Coordinates of C-alpha atoms in Angstrom, one line a residue:
X15 CA 156.3 54.5 76.4
X16 CA 156.1 55.0 72.5
X17 CA 158.8 55.8 70.6
X18 CA 159.7 56.5 66.9
X19 CA 160.7 52.7 66.4
X20 CA 157.5 51.7 67.9
X21 CA 155.4 53.7 65.6
X22 CA 157.3 52.3 62.5
X23 CA 156.9 48.5 63.9
X24 CA 153.2 49.3 64.3
X25 CA 152.5 50.6 61.1
X26 CA 154.5 48.1 59.4
X27 CA 152.6 45.1 61.4
X28 CA 155.9 44.3 62.8
X29 CA 154.8 44.7 66.6
X30 CA 156.1 41.8 68.3
X31 CA 154.7 42.8 71.9
X32 CA 151.1 42.5 70.7
X33 CA 149.4 39.2 70.3
X34 CA 147.1 40.5 67.4
X35 CA 148.2 42.5 64.6
X36 CA 147.0 46.2 64.3
X37 CA 143.6 46.5 62.7
X38 CA 144.2 49.9 61.1
X39 CA 143.6 50.3 57.1
X40 CA 147.1 51.7 56.5
X41 CA 148.5 48.9 58.7
X42 CA 146.8 46.1 57.1
X43 CA 147.9 47.8 53.5
X44 CA 151.6 47.8 54.6
X45 CA 151.4 44.5 55.7
X46 CA 149.9 43.2 52.6
X47 CA 152.6 44.6 50.5
X48 CA 155.1 42.8 52.9
X49 CA 157.1 45.9 53.6
X50 CA 160.1 45.3 55.5
X51 CA 162.4 48.3 55.0
X52 CA 162.0 51.1 57.3
X53 CA 162.9 53.9 54.8
X54 CA 160.1 52.7 52.6
X55 CA 157.6 52.7 55.6
X56 CA 158.9 56.1 56.6
X57 CA 158.2 57.6 53.2
X58 CA 154.7 56.2 53.0
X59 CA 154.1 57.5 56.5
X60 CA 155.2 61.1 55.5
X61 CA 152.8 60.7 52.5
X62 CA 149.7 59.9 54.2
X63 CA 150.2 61.7 57.6
X64 CA 153.3 64.1 57.5
X65 CA 152.9 65.3 61.0
X66 CA 153.4 61.9 62.6
X67 CA 157.1 61.8 61.6
X68 CA 158.0 65.1 62.5
X69 CA 156.3 64.7 65.9
X70 CA 158.7 62.1 66.8
X71 CA 161.7 62.4 64.6
X72 CA 163.9 65.6 63.5
X73 CA 166.4 64.2 61.0
X74 CA 168.0 67.7 60.7
X75 CA 168.6 68.4 64.2
X76 CA 169.5 64.6 65.0
X77 CA 166.8 64.6 67.8
X78 CA 164.1 62.0 68.5
X79 CA 161.1 62.0 70.8
X80 CA 160.0 59.5 73.3
X81 CA 156.5 59.7 74.7
X82 CA 156.2 58.6 78.3
X83 CA 152.5 58.3 79.0
X84 CA 151.5 58.7 82.7
X85 CA 148.4 58.3 84.9
X86 CA 147.5 61.1 87.1
X87 CA 150.1 61.8 89.5
X88 CA 148.4 63.1 93.0
X89 CA 150.8 65.5 94.5
X90 CA 153.8 68.0 93.6
X91 CA 156.4 66.0 95.4
X92 CA 155.4 62.8 93.7
X93 CA 155.4 64.5 90.3
X94 CA 158.8 65.9 90.9
X95 CA 160.1 63.0 91.9
X96 CA 158.9 61.0 89.0
X97 CA 160.2 63.6 86.7
X98 CA 163.7 63.3 88.3
X99 CA 163.6 59.4 87.9
X100 CA 162.7 59.6 84.3
X101 CA 165.5 62.1 83.5
X102 CA 168.0 59.8 85.5
X103 CA 167.1 56.8 83.5
X104 CA 166.9 58.7 80.2
X105 CA 170.3 60.1 80.7
X106 CA 171.9 56.7 81.5
X107 CA 171.5 56.0 77.9
X108 CA 171.5 59.3 76.3
X109 CA 173.4 61.7 78.2
X110 CA 172.1 64.7 76.4
X111 CA 168.5 63.9 76.7
X112 CA 166.0 66.2 78.7
X113 CA 162.7 65.8 79.8
X114 CA 159.8 68.1 78.8
X115 CA 156.3 68.4 78.2
X116 CA 153.0 69.5 80.0
X117 CA 154.1 67.5 83.5
X118 CA 157.4 69.3 83.3
X119 CA 155.9 72.6 82.8
X120 CA 153.2 72.0 85.5
X121 CA 155.7 71.0 88.0
X122 CA 157.9 74.0 87.4
X123 CA 155.0 76.5 87.7
X124 CA 153.8 75.0 90.9
X125 CA 157.5 75.0 92.3
X126 CA 157.9 78.7 91.3
X127 CA 154.5 79.5 93.2
X128 CA 155.5 77.8 96.2
X129 CA 158.7 79.3 96.4
X130 CA 157.2 83.0 95.9
X131 CA 153.9 82.1 97.9
X132 CA 155.1 83.6 101.3
X133 CA 156.9 86.6 99.6
X134 CA 153.6 87.4 97.9
X135 CA 151.6 87.1 100.8
X136 CA 153.8 89.2 103.1
X137 CA 154.1 91.7 100.4
X138 CA 150.2 91.8 99.8
X139 CA 149.5 92.2 103.6
X140 CA 152.1 94.8 103.8
X141 CA 150.8 96.9 100.6
X142 CA 147.2 96.5 101.7
X143 CA 147.9 97.8 105.2
X144 CA 149.9 100.9 104.0
X145 CA 147.2 101.9 101.3
X146 CA 144.4 101.2 103.8
X147 CA 146.0 103.2 106.5
X148 CA 146.7 106.0 104.1
X149 CA 143.2 106.0 102.7
X150 CA 141.4 106.0 106.0
X151 CA 144.3 108.3 107.7
X152 CA 144.4 105.8 110.4
X153 CA 147.0 103.0 111.3
X154 CA 144.8 101.6 113.8
X155 CA 142.1 101.1 111.1
X156 CA 144.8 99.7 108.9
X157 CA 145.9 97.2 111.6
X158 CA 142.2 96.3 112.2
X159 CA 141.5 95.6 108.4
X160 CA 144.4 93.0 108.2
X161 CA 143.1 90.7 111.1
X162 CA 139.9 89.5 109.3
X163 CA 141.8 89.4 105.9
X164 CA 145.0 87.6 106.9
X165 CA 144.1 85.4 109.8
X166 CA 141.6 83.0 108.1
X167 CA 144.0 82.5 105.2
X168 CA 147.0 81.8 107.5
X169 CA 144.6 79.3 109.4
X170 CA 143.5 77.4 106.0
X171 CA 147.2 77.1 105.2
X172 CA 148.4 75.7 108.4
X173 CA 145.5 73.3 108.7
X174 CA 146.5 72.2 105.0
X175 CA 150.0 71.5 106.1
X176 CA 148.9 69.8 109.5
X177 CA 146.5 67.6 107.4
X178 CA 149.3 66.8 104.9
X179 CA 147.0 67.6 102.0
X180 CA 148.7 67.8 98.6
X181 CA 149.7 71.2 97.0
X182 CA 148.7 72.0 93.2
X183 CA 148.8 75.0 91.2
X184 CA 145.3 76.0 92.8
X185 CA 146.2 75.7 96.4
X186 CA 149.5 77.5 95.8
X187 CA 147.7 80.7 94.6
X188 CA 145.1 80.6 97.1
X189 CA 146.5 82.9 99.5
X190 CA 147.3 85.8 97.4
X191 CA 144.0 85.5 95.4
X192 CA 142.0 85.3 98.5
X193 CA 143.9 88.4 99.9
X194 CA 142.7 90.4 97.0
X195 CA 139.2 89.2 97.1
X196 CA 138.8 89.9 100.9
X197 CA 140.1 93.1 100.9
X198 CA 137.4 94.6 98.9
X199 CA 134.9 94.0 101.8
X200 CA 137.1 95.5 104.3
X201 CA 137.0 98.7 102.4
X202 CA 133.5 99.0 102.1
X203 CA 133.2 98.0 105.6
X204 CA 135.6 100.5 107.2
X205 CA 134.2 103.5 104.8
X206 CA 130.7 103.0 106.2
X207 CA 131.8 102.4 109.6
X208 CA 133.5 105.9 109.4
X209 CA 130.6 107.5 108.0
X210 CA 128.3 106.6 110.6
X211 CA 130.7 107.5 113.4
X212 CA 131.1 110.9 111.8
X213 CA 127.3 111.3 111.7
X214 CA 127.3 111.1 115.3
X215 CA 126.5 107.7 116.2
X216 CA 127.9 105.9 119.0
X217 CA 130.4 103.0 118.6
X218 CA 128.1 100.3 118.9
X219 CA 125.4 101.7 117.0
X220 CA 127.5 102.4 113.9
X221 CA 128.9 98.8 114.1
X222 CA 125.4 97.5 114.2
X223 CA 124.3 99.8 111.1
X224 CA 127.4 99.0 109.0

């Protein structure tokens, strides 16, 4: 973790957790001046790099930011568990604190996608079936078109669950995106198949030509 206090200690050369003093030019300069006042260090920080202070501390709102550095967290469940654990620990000391940032946003997006995944897949299947049935004036053709579109997607999702593969933002969107991509080929195929039948070809000849 990196806090505003750590930042002041590092810049002033008072980092007790480090065996070696910081080597930055600003740190050496402050150390040579023997700065012991946090107020003086804060003033110099604002002069040299104003964005550093505002990135960690908002004096007007009486809020501070603590940065928690993480390695890559594999899997949605582990990420959600880690975020909840960080929030529990922070609220023990600061009840009004909240966890935010990229990982939290990513976790919320994936959770939302997973919650809506089956709804969107079901809606996509129903909408595509209805539109294709109306376009080709045949419910049987509309139903036949859904078999090669929906079956592979359901098989892949089922296989992922059986193998225990991690769900992320890409895999959560896979079903709906795949449905949108594969239906185009079904439209072309069925249209050509109908044209061949209407021209007098028998079923298997029309299938082969299509």
